[in-house]
mmCIF file of C-alpha atoms in Angstrom:
data_model
loop_
_atom_site.group_PDB
_atom_site.id
_atom_site.type_symbol
_atom_site.label_atom_id
_atom_site.label_comp_id
_atom_site.label_asym_id
_atom_site.label_seq_id
_atom_site.Cartn_x
_atom_site.Cartn_y
_atom_site.Cartn_z
ATOM 1 C CA MET A 1 -33.357 3.412 -19.880
ATOM 2 C CA GLN A 2 -31.956 6.088 -17.452
ATOM 3 C CA LYS A 3 -29.069 5.190 -15.815
ATOM 4 C CA LYS A 4 -29.294 5.428 -11.838
ATOM 5 C CA LEU A 5 -27.998 7.635 -9.779
ATOM 6 C CA THR A 6 -25.182 7.465 -7.577
ATOM 7 C CA ILE A 7 -24.285 9.303 -4.216
ATOM 8 C CA GLN A 8 -21.509 10.303 -6.620
ATOM 9 C CA ASP A 9 -23.745 11.802 -8.930
ATOM 10 C CA ILE A 10 -25.824 13.681 -6.700
ATOM 11 C CA ALA A 11 -22.749 15.126 -5.121
ATOM 12 C CA ARG A 12 -21.436 16.626 -8.329
ATOM 13 C CA LEU A 13 -24.739 18.006 -8.935
ATOM 14 C CA ALA A 14 -25.178 19.333 -5.953
ATOM 15 C CA GLY A 15 -21.730 21.236 -6.216
ATOM 16 C CA VAL A 16 -20.650 19.056 -2.999
ATOM 17 C CA SER A 17 -18.296 16.534 -2.203
ATOM 18 C CA LYS A 18 -19.218 12.928 -1.756
ATOM 19 C CA ALA A 19 -18.965 13.221 1.705
ATOM 20 C CA THR A 20 -21.137 15.609 2.256
ATOM 21 C CA ALA A 21 -23.604 14.324 0.158
ATOM 22 C CA SER A 22 -23.009 11.548 2.125
ATOM 23 C CA ARG A 23 -23.795 12.951 5.513
ATOM 24 C CA VAL A 24 -27.093 15.264 4.195
ATOM 25 C CA LEU A 25 -28.308 11.772 3.503
ATOM 26 C CA ASN A 26 -27.912 10.646 6.468
ATOM 27 C CA GLY A 27 -29.010 13.106 8.324
ATOM 28 C CA ASN A 28 -26.058 14.264 10.082
ATOM 29 C CA PRO A 29 -26.339 17.739 11.496
ATOM 30 C CA SER A 30 -22.492 18.671 10.873
ATOM 31 C CA VAL A 31 -23.174 20.220 7.303
ATOM 32 C CA ASN A 32 -24.343 23.468 6.793
ATOM 33 C CA GLY A 33 -28.139 24.278 6.246
ATOM 34 C CA GLU A 34 -26.892 26.265 2.547
ATOM 35 C CA LEU A 35 -25.569 22.707 1.241
ATOM 36 C CA ARG A 36 -28.220 20.179 2.953
ATOM 37 C CA ALA A 37 -30.412 22.563 0.472
ATOM 38 C CA ARG A 38 -28.408 21.961 -2.061
ATOM 39 C CA VAL A 39 -28.236 18.474 -1.821
ATOM 40 C CA MET A 40 -32.061 17.576 -1.417
ATOM 41 C CA ARG A 41 -33.142 19.965 -4.119
ATOM 42 C CA VAL A 42 -31.037 18.092 -6.207
ATOM 43 C CA VAL A 43 -32.401 14.732 -4.606
ATOM 44 C CA GLU A 44 -36.062 15.571 -5.237
ATOM 45 C CA GLU A 45 -35.276 16.817 -8.771
ATOM 46 C CA HIS A 46 -33.947 13.378 -9.766
ATOM 47 C CA ASP A 47 -36.273 11.543 -7.516
ATOM 48 C CA PHE A 48 -33.017 9.714 -6.026
ATOM 49 C CA VAL A 49 -33.423 6.826 -3.592
ATOM 50 C CA PRO A 50 -30.209 6.171 -1.801
ATOM 51 C CA ASN A 51 -28.843 2.662 -1.927
ATOM 52 C CA ALA A 52 -30.170 1.584 1.762
ATOM 53 C CA THR A 53 -27.300 -0.716 2.295
ATOM 54 C CA ALA A 54 -24.703 2.022 1.218
ATOM 55 C CA VAL A 55 -26.403 4.175 3.223
ATOM 56 C CA SER A 56 -26.875 1.850 6.499
ATOM 57 C CA LEU A 57 -23.178 1.442 6.184
ATOM 58 C CA ALA A 58 -22.099 4.979 5.576
ATOM 59 C CA GLY A 59 -24.127 6.251 8.870
ATOM 60 C CA GLY A 60 -21.922 5.016 11.451
ATOM 61 C CA ASN A 61 -24.474 2.991 13.492
ATOM 62 C CA THR A 62 -22.586 -0.251 13.402
ATOM 63 C CA HIS A 63 -19.254 0.746 14.804
ATOM 64 C CA LEU A 64 -17.982 -1.605 13.489
ATOM 65 C CA ILE A 65 -14.829 -1.291 10.715
ATOM 66 C CA GLY A 66 -14.558 -3.909 8.486
ATOM 67 C CA VAL A 67 -10.932 -4.536 7.528
ATOM 68 C CA LEU A 68 -10.192 -6.258 4.058
ATOM 69 C CA ALA A 69 -7.040 -7.837 4.139
ATOM 70 C CA PRO A 70 -4.999 -10.439 1.736
ATOM 71 C CA PRO A 71 -3.777 -14.048 3.582
ATOM 72 C CA LEU A 72 -3.079 -13.949 7.461
ATOM 73 C CA VAL A 73 0.677 -15.234 6.788
ATOM 74 C CA TRP A 74 1.264 -11.936 4.234
ATOM 75 C CA PRO A 75 4.312 -10.580 6.197
ATOM 76 C CA ALA A 76 3.509 -6.798 6.462
ATOM 77 C CA LEU A 77 0.068 -7.940 7.277
ATOM 78 C CA PRO A 78 1.049 -8.300 11.492
ATOM 79 C CA GLU A 79 2.490 -4.757 11.219
ATOM 80 C CA ILE A 80 -0.490 -2.977 9.444
ATOM 81 C CA ILE A 81 -2.939 -4.381 11.767
ATOM 82 C CA ARG A 82 -1.317 -3.392 15.090
ATOM 83 C CA GLY A 83 -1.254 0.035 13.494
ATOM 84 C CA VAL A 84 -5.212 -0.142 12.962
ATOM 85 C CA ALA A 85 -5.886 -1.667 16.341
ATOM 86 C CA GLU A 86 -3.302 0.876 18.083
ATOM 87 C CA TYR A 87 -5.462 3.791 16.636
ATOM 88 C CA ILE A 88 -8.840 2.111 16.987
ATOM 89 C CA GLU A 89 -8.448 0.595 20.506
ATOM 90 C CA ASP A 90 -9.812 3.905 22.372
ATOM 91 C CA SER A 91 -12.379 4.715 20.202
ATOM 92 C CA ALA A 92 -15.552 3.347 20.177
ATOM 93 C CA TYR A 93 -15.000 1.252 17.143
ATOM 94 C CA GLU A 94 -14.107 -2.377 17.179
ATOM 95 C CA ILE A 95 -12.285 -4.370 13.846
ATOM 96 C CA VAL A 96 -14.124 -7.092 11.570
ATOM 97 C CA LEU A 97 -10.943 -8.755 10.115
ATOM 98 C CA TYR A 98 -11.880 -10.951 6.405
ATOM 99 C CA SER A 99 -9.048 -12.193 5.437
ATOM 100 C CA ILE A 100 -8.837 -13.307 0.658
ATOM 101 C CA ASN A 101 -6.800 -15.688 -0.411
ATOM 102 C CA PHE A 102 -5.859 -14.296 -4.006
ATOM 103 C CA ALA A 103 -4.097 -17.453 -4.826
ATOM 104 C CA ASN A 104 -7.811 -19.570 -4.980
ATOM 105 C CA ALA A 105 -8.766 -19.199 -8.229
ATOM 106 C CA GLU A 106 -11.683 -20.759 -7.953
ATOM 107 C CA CYS A 107 -13.205 -18.403 -5.463
ATOM 108 C CA ASN A 108 -15.139 -15.462 -6.879
ATOM 109 C CA HIS A 109 -13.939 -12.936 -4.096
ATOM 110 C CA SER A 110 -16.362 -10.459 -5.762
ATOM 111 C CA GLU A 111 -19.034 -12.175 -4.384
ATOM 112 C CA VAL A 112 -17.402 -12.893 -1.447
ATOM 113 C CA VAL A 113 -17.101 -8.810 -0.295
ATOM 114 C CA LYS A 114 -20.830 -8.479 -1.903
ATOM 115 C CA ARG A 115 -22.122 -10.912 0.720
ATOM 116 C CA ILE A 116 -20.139 -9.960 3.504
ATOM 117 C CA LEU A 117 -21.630 -6.147 2.817
ATOM 118 C CA ASN A 118 -24.710 -7.090 2.593
ATOM 119 C CA LEU A 119 -24.987 -8.471 6.032
ATOM 120 C CA HIS A 120 -25.051 -4.622 7.149
ATOM 121 C CA LEU A 121 -22.048 -5.183 9.736
ATOM 122 C CA VAL A 122 -19.986 -2.654 8.945
ATOM 123 C CA SER A 123 -19.743 1.302 9.147
ATOM 124 C CA GLY A 124 -16.769 1.579 6.485
ATOM 125 C CA LEU A 125 -14.014 -0.801 5.154
ATOM 126 C CA LEU A 126 -10.212 -0.529 5.076
ATOM 127 C CA ALA A 127 -9.133 -2.525 2.069
ATOM 128 C CA ILE A 128 -5.476 -3.618 2.051
ATOM 129 C CA PHE A 129 -3.563 -4.435 -0.772
ATOM 130 C CA THR A 130 -6.877 -5.837 -2.777
ATOM 131 C CA ASP A 131 -5.758 -4.131 -6.342
ATOM 132 C CA GLU A 132 -7.586 -7.693 -7.722
ATOM 133 C CA LEU A 133 -11.045 -6.002 -6.030
ATOM 134 C CA LEU A 134 -10.233 -2.372 -7.211
ATOM 135 C CA PRO A 135 -13.297 -2.200 -9.749
ATOM 136 C CA GLN A 136 -15.703 -3.499 -7.291
ATOM 137 C CA ILE A 137 -14.895 -1.267 -4.422
ATOM 138 C CA THR A 138 -14.671 1.788 -6.438
ATOM 139 C CA ARG A 139 -18.087 1.011 -7.187
ATOM 140 C CA LEU A 140 -18.906 0.521 -3.142
ATOM 141 C CA ALA A 141 -16.876 4.036 -2.761
ATOM 142 C CA GLN A 142 -19.142 5.203 -5.416
ATOM 143 C CA ASP A 143 -22.659 4.218 -3.666
ATOM 144 C CA GLY A 144 -21.496 6.110 -0.937
ATOM 145 C CA LEU A 145 -19.652 3.311 1.813
ATOM 146 C CA PRO A 146 -16.983 4.872 3.543
ATOM 147 C CA ILE A 147 -13.435 3.568 2.243
ATOM 148 C CA VAL A 148 -9.892 3.941 2.551
ATOM 149 C CA LEU A 149 -6.924 1.848 0.815
ATOM 150 C CA ILE A 150 -3.691 0.900 1.930
ATOM 151 C CA ASP A 151 -1.860 0.326 -1.306
ATOM 152 C CA ASP A 152 1.124 0.543 -3.359
ATOM 153 C CA GLN A 153 -0.304 0.329 -7.016
ATOM 154 C CA GLU A 154 -1.546 3.637 -9.084
ATOM 155 C CA GLU A 155 -3.640 5.734 -7.144
ATOM 156 C CA PRO A 156 -7.242 4.831 -7.050
ATOM 157 C CA GLY A 157 -8.759 8.189 -8.315
ATOM 158 C CA HIS A 158 -11.732 9.204 -6.132
ATOM 159 C CA ILE A 159 -10.923 6.573 -3.276
ATOM 160 C CA PRO A 160 -8.735 8.234 0.221
ATOM 161 C CA TRP A 161 -5.426 5.983 -0.107
ATOM 162 C CA VAL A 162 -2.610 5.686 1.613
ATOM 163 C CA GLY A 163 1.212 4.633 0.604
ATOM 164 C CA ILE A 164 4.507 5.369 -0.093
ATOM 165 C CA ASP A 165 6.523 6.371 -3.399
ATOM 166 C CA ASN A 166 7.536 3.250 -4.551
ATOM 167 C CA ARG A 167 10.372 4.947 -7.330
ATOM 168 C CA GLU A 168 11.765 7.483 -5.265
ATOM 169 C CA SER A 169 12.552 4.531 -2.292
ATOM 170 C CA ALA A 170 14.188 2.874 -4.862
ATOM 171 C CA ARG A 171 16.331 5.321 -5.928
ATOM 172 C CA THR A 172 17.402 6.213 -2.696
ATOM 173 C CA ALA A 173 18.107 2.450 -2.097
ATOM 174 C CA ILE A 174 20.624 2.821 -5.491
ATOM 175 C CA ARG A 175 21.733 5.905 -4.365
ATOM 176 C CA TYR A 176 23.329 4.347 -1.036
ATOM 177 C CA LEU A 177 24.654 1.721 -3.022
ATOM 178 C CA LEU A 178 26.920 4.221 -5.250
ATOM 179 C CA GLU A 179 27.356 6.084 -2.579
ATOM 180 C CA LEU A 180 29.385 2.839 -0.929
ATOM 181 C CA GLY A 181 31.572 3.106 -4.335
ATOM 182 C CA HIS A 182 28.805 0.000 -6.114
ATOM 183 C CA LYS A 183 28.836 0.352 -9.646
ATOM 184 C CA ARG A 184 27.601 -3.398 -10.615
ATOM 185 C CA ILE A 185 24.594 -3.418 -8.953
ATOM 186 C CA ALA A 186 21.854 -6.017 -10.086
ATOM 187 C CA HIS A 187 18.369 -5.695 -9.400
ATOM 188 C CA ILE A 188 15.933 -9.030 -8.970
ATOM 189 C CA ARG A 189 12.609 -7.289 -9.700
ATOM 190 C CA GLY A 190 8.827 -8.188 -8.883
ATOM 191 C CA PRO A 191 6.407 -9.021 -10.841
ATOM 192 C CA GLN A 192 6.182 -6.633 -14.199
ATOM 193 C CA TYR A 193 2.131 -6.523 -13.861
ATOM 194 C CA TYR A 194 2.712 -5.018 -10.200
ATOM 195 C CA TYR A 195 2.905 -0.931 -10.377
ATOM 196 C CA TRP A 196 4.800 -1.595 -7.254
ATOM 197 C CA ALA A 197 7.286 -3.688 -8.760
ATOM 198 C CA ASN A 198 7.407 -1.116 -12.087
ATOM 199 C CA GLU A 199 8.052 1.352 -10.176
ATOM 200 C CA ARG A 200 10.748 0.295 -7.924
ATOM 201 C CA TYR A 201 12.640 -1.119 -11.517
ATOM 202 C CA ARG A 202 12.631 2.624 -12.356
ATOM 203 C CA GLY A 203 13.801 4.125 -9.244
ATOM 204 C CA TYR A 204 16.936 1.431 -9.726
ATOM 205 C CA CYS A 205 17.390 2.745 -13.572
ATOM 206 C CA GLN A 206 16.856 6.409 -12.792
ATOM 207 C CA ALA A 207 19.311 6.422 -10.096
ATOM 208 C CA LEU A 208 22.145 4.533 -12.217
ATOM 209 C CA GLN A 209 21.392 6.888 -15.021
ATOM 210 C CA GLU A 210 22.081 10.044 -12.696
ATOM 211 C CA ALA A 211 25.698 8.482 -12.091
ATOM 212 C CA GLY A 212 26.459 7.962 -15.387
ATOM 213 C CA ILE A 213 25.637 4.372 -15.366
ATOM 214 C CA ALA A 214 23.534 2.406 -17.959
ATOM 215 C CA PRO A 215 21.455 -0.577 -16.393
ATOM 216 C CA GLU A 216 23.126 -3.910 -18.116
ATOM 217 C CA PRO A 217 20.491 -6.139 -18.839
ATOM 218 C CA GLU A 218 22.502 -9.205 -18.083
ATOM 219 C CA LEU A 219 22.151 -7.541 -13.914
ATOM 220 C CA LEU A 220 18.289 -7.408 -14.578
ATOM 221 C CA LEU A 221 16.200 -10.643 -13.256
ATOM 222 C CA GLN A 222 12.648 -11.183 -13.437
ATOM 223 C CA GLY A 223 11.804 -12.409 -9.695
ATOM 224 C CA GLY A 224 8.220 -13.211 -8.332
ATOM 225 C CA PHE A 225 7.192 -13.015 -4.588
ATOM 226 C CA GLU A 226 9.123 -15.384 -2.333
ATOM 227 C CA PRO A 227 12.270 -16.628 -0.999
ATOM 228 C CA LEU A 228 12.192 -19.558 -3.709
ATOM 229 C CA HIS A 229 12.270 -16.761 -6.688
ATOM 230 C CA GLY A 230 15.334 -14.417 -5.169
ATOM 231 C CA ARG A 231 16.931 -18.082 -4.464
ATOM 232 C CA GLN A 232 16.298 -18.956 -8.709
ATOM 233 C CA CYS A 233 17.891 -15.466 -9.346
ATOM 234 C CA ALA A 234 21.093 -15.547 -7.304
ATOM 235 C CA GLU A 235 21.481 -18.557 -8.883
ATOM 236 C CA GLN A 236 21.465 -17.391 -12.391
ATOM 237 C CA LEU A 237 23.295 -14.238 -11.701
ATOM 238 C CA PHE A 238 26.307 -16.684 -9.608
ATOM 239 C CA ALA A 239 26.517 -19.064 -12.260
ATOM 240 C CA ARG A 240 28.405 -17.161 -14.191
ATOM 241 C CA GLU A 241 32.067 -16.378 -14.718
ATOM 242 C CA ARG A 242 33.516 -14.492 -11.351
ATOM 243 C CA ALA A 243 34.488 -11.460 -13.199
ATOM 244 C CA SER A 244 30.835 -11.142 -14.234
ATOM 245 C CA TRP A 245 29.332 -11.010 -10.670
ATOM 246 C CA PRO A 246 27.705 -8.107 -9.374
ATOM 247 C CA SER A 247 29.309 -6.144 -6.646
ATOM 248 C CA ALA A 248 25.527 -5.471 -4.909
ATOM 249 C CA ILE A 249 22.277 -6.821 -5.273
ATOM 250 C CA PHE A 250 19.124 -4.732 -4.923
ATOM 251 C CA VAL A 251 16.319 -6.717 -4.658
ATOM 252 C CA ALA A 252 12.617 -5.632 -4.985
ATOM 253 C CA ASN A 253 11.305 -7.012 -1.448
ATOM 254 C CA ASP A 254 12.721 -8.719 1.561
ATOM 255 C CA GLN A 255 11.323 -12.393 1.368
ATOM 256 C CA MET A 256 13.039 -12.844 -2.536
ATOM 257 C CA ALA A 257 16.253 -11.506 -0.650
ATOM 258 C CA TYR A 258 15.796 -14.206 2.285
ATOM 259 C CA GLY A 259 16.512 -16.634 -0.727
ATOM 260 C CA VAL A 260 19.411 -14.476 -2.114
ATOM 261 C CA LEU A 261 20.967 -15.056 1.203
ATOM 262 C CA GLU A 262 20.171 -18.658 1.863
ATOM 263 C CA TYR A 263 21.487 -19.682 -1.399
ATOM 264 C CA VAL A 264 25.015 -17.463 -1.688
ATOM 265 C CA GLU A 265 25.853 -19.009 2.525
ATOM 266 C CA GLN A 266 25.005 -22.524 0.828
ATOM 267 C CA GLN A 267 27.727 -21.577 -1.914
ATOM 268 C CA GLY A 268 30.375 -19.779 0.312
ATOM 269 C CA ILE A 269 29.636 -16.549 -1.338
ATOM 270 C CA ARG A 270 30.352 -14.185 1.849
ATOM 271 C CA VAL A 271 28.144 -11.495 2.605
ATOM 272 C CA PRO A 272 28.436 -8.527 2.775
ATOM 273 C CA GLU A 273 32.772 -9.216 1.622
ATOM 274 C CA ASP A 274 31.624 -10.634 -2.108
ATOM 275 C CA VAL A 275 28.302 -9.251 -2.518
ATOM 276 C CA THR A 276 26.487 -6.475 -0.371
ATOM 277 C CA ILE A 277 22.619 -7.203 -0.753
ATOM 278 C CA VAL A 278 19.651 -4.786 -0.373
ATOM 279 C CA GLY A 279 15.872 -5.314 0.160
ATOM 280 C CA PHE A 280 12.845 -3.739 0.187
ATOM 281 C CA ASP A 281 10.112 -3.614 3.168
ATOM 282 C CA ASP A 282 12.186 -4.274 6.392
ATOM 283 C CA ASN A 283 9.441 -7.507 7.190
ATOM 284 C CA LEU A 284 9.945 -8.207 10.949
ATOM 285 C CA LEU A 285 12.289 -10.882 10.204
ATOM 286 C CA SER A 286 14.631 -8.782 8.104
ATOM 287 C CA ALA A 287 17.054 -8.125 11.554
ATOM 288 C CA TYR A 288 17.330 -11.825 12.188
ATOM 289 C CA THR A 289 18.548 -12.716 8.944
ATOM 290 C CA ARG A 290 22.081 -13.892 8.360
ATOM 291 C CA PRO A 291 23.405 -11.566 8.024
ATOM 292 C CA PRO A 292 20.879 -9.056 9.155
ATOM 293 C CA LEU A 293 19.118 -7.391 6.108
ATOM 294 C CA THR A 294 19.805 -3.849 5.165
ATOM 295 C CA THR A 295 16.442 -2.613 3.678
ATOM 296 C CA VAL A 296 14.137 -0.045 2.503
ATOM 297 C CA HIS A 297 11.813 0.213 5.582
ATOM 298 C CA GLN A 298 7.890 0.864 5.258
ATOM 299 C CA PRO A 299 5.981 2.137 7.709
ATOM 300 C CA PHE A 300 3.331 0.021 7.768
ATOM 301 C CA SER A 301 2.046 0.574 11.431
ATOM 302 C CA GLU A 302 1.959 3.908 10.239
ATOM 303 C CA MET A 303 0.360 3.121 7.102
ATOM 304 C CA GLY A 304 -2.392 1.560 9.581
ATOM 305 C CA ARG A 305 -3.407 4.492 12.122
ATOM 306 C CA ARG A 306 -3.147 7.078 9.355
ATOM 307 C CA ALA A 307 -5.897 5.090 6.629
ATOM 308 C CA THR A 308 -7.829 4.218 10.507
ATOM 309 C CA GLU A 309 -7.759 7.947 11.035
ATOM 310 C CA LEU A 310 -9.008 9.326 7.731
ATOM 311 C CA LEU A 311 -11.893 6.231 7.855
ATOM 312 C CA LEU A 312 -12.930 7.324 11.545
ATOM 313 C CA ASN A 313 -13.771 11.098 10.145
ATOM 314 C CA MET A 314 -15.315 9.475 7.123
ATOM 315 C CA ILE A 315 -17.557 7.854 8.870
ATOM 316 C CA ASP A 316 -18.168 10.400 11.499
ATOM 317 C CA PRO A 317 -16.833 13.792 11.156
ATOM 318 C CA GLN A 318 -17.748 14.459 15.287
ATOM 319 C CA TYR A 319 -15.271 11.686 15.640
ATOM 320 C CA LEU A 320 -12.631 14.905 15.153
ATOM 321 C CA ALA A 321 -14.027 16.686 18.848
ATOM 322 C CA GLY A 322 -13.190 13.316 20.507
ATOM 323 C CA PRO A 323 -10.218 12.764 22.935
ATOM 324 C CA LYS A 324 -8.549 10.128 20.135
ATOM 325 C CA ALA A 325 -7.970 13.304 17.431
ATOM 326 C CA SER A 326 -6.341 15.805 19.523
ATOM 327 C CA GLN A 327 -3.161 13.425 18.604
ATOM 328 C CA GLN A 328 -3.770 13.500 15.246
ATOM 329 C CA VAL A 329 -5.219 17.320 14.458
ATOM 330 C CA GLN A 330 -2.660 18.253 11.689
ATOM 331 C CA ALA A 331 -4.250 15.195 9.515
ATOM 332 C CA SER A 332 -7.444 15.669 10.399
ATOM 333 C CA THR A 333 -7.571 19.242 9.871
ATOM 334 C CA GLU A 334 -5.492 18.136 6.416
ATOM 335 C CA PHE A 335 -8.381 15.179 5.407
ATOM 336 C CA LEU A 336 -11.534 17.729 6.208
ATOM 337 C CA GLN A 337 -9.958 20.668 4.123
ATOM 338 C CA LEU A 338 -9.003 18.075 1.228
ATOM 339 C CA SER A 339 -12.469 16.125 1.855
ATOM 340 C CA GLU A 340 -14.843 19.448 1.122
ATOM 341 C CA ARG A 341 -12.940 20.333 -2.106
ATOM 342 C CA ASP A 342 -13.938 16.792 -3.339
ATOM 343 C CA GLN A 343 -10.480 15.896 -3.549
ATOM 344 C CA PRO A 344 -9.572 12.621 -1.697
ATOM 345 C CA VAL A 345 -6.876 12.612 0.505
ATOM 346 C CA HIS A 346 -3.583 9.932 -1.243
ATOM 347 C CA LEU A 347 -1.388 10.204 1.159
ATOM 348 C CA GLN A 348 2.292 9.231 0.675
ATOM 349 C CA LEU A 349 4.330 8.248 3.641
ATOM 350 C CA PRO A 350 8.291 8.773 3.767
ATOM 351 C CA THR A 351 10.807 5.704 3.904
ATOM 352 C CA SER A 352 13.766 5.402 4.938
ATOM 353 C CA MET A 353 16.782 3.005 4.800
ATOM 354 C CA VAL A 354 18.118 0.735 7.634
ATOM 355 C CA ILE A 355 21.094 -0.262 7.292
ATOM 356 C CA ARG A 356 22.475 -3.506 8.461
ATOM 357 C CA ALA A 357 25.454 -6.016 8.040
ATOM 358 C CA SER A 358 24.493 -7.427 4.830
ATOM 359 C CA SER A 359 25.725 -3.828 2.858
ATOM 360 C CA THR A 360 29.225 -2.481 3.020
ATOM 361 C CA GLN A 361 31.152 -0.411 0.766
ATOM 362 C CA ALA A 362 32.285 -1.781 -2.797
ATOM 363 C CA SER A 363 36.063 -1.793 -1.868
ATOM 364 C CA LEU A 364 34.962 -4.418 0.543
ATOM 365 C CA SER A 365 33.125 -6.100 -1.197
ATOM 366 C CA VAL A 366 35.176 -7.211 -4.842
ATOM 367 C CA LYS A 367 37.263 -10.283 -3.951
ATOM 368 C CA THR A 368 40.173 -10.308 -5.987
#
């Protein structure tokens, strides 16, 4: 039995981008005659009947954007949604938010996604940190549904993607600590099955090795996501003899850093006088911990804005003519140029160090 063709197959056979093929199938007048003829010739040769759901969604007729997100209590989500809302508020589109709790093992999340899309409510999908659903999302994109990912996993092939360089960001954090004079720098890493956690660990190792310092296994602790995991790792570190304590700790996310801060305060270990602590994310609460947390700032709001811009351009290329697009001409032009070459946008946004009171020079953080 012959395999059913997708919009991606039609685009490949016609020698055009998937975005162009989708616009032809949706009757979009922005495609020039030659490209339109090439696509329709392939369609006729293969008796291609596009997926009705995908074409309906890709047509941009509903003026609703689906946002597939982790649980609403996830720390970075408010900032990302704020960026999405700020960009979309002056457009003709509105947001439909779908929150998925991946911790609920009894729920078939792929079926949830399928049911949502079968309602024909949304014109496109913004998927936020939904790597468990990447196979299903990839299939939807291949069928022609406009999708943009906000993620810190590996770059997802042919789906437009907005994220950061986790390795380089971690390397920058360790170089900052080295410049302060720290040599014994511990690292509490995230779960090893996550790409971002491994990349931040690699950045930690790379910065130390570049400074001629071999990473010490006893200074590497396996954490998770939550403050409890940071607290447990801190307890392991500071149960050792004082002489073996690190002068600084690089924690893979701010949530675990909160647990470290809580534990050391209870133990009478001073921050930053006895130990410097640096996190990663710059969650909203990090400016209000005791002491305020030095951390790597992820531009979550900007991620939301840029991802929304890309998605609206995929749904409706004529959107570029609107007043909102004039504020993002450079990014919009970049998107269109790349999409016409069938090279979807992979945007890595810059991070930055936010220096607060939890860090200081090593000479001040070693108790003699």
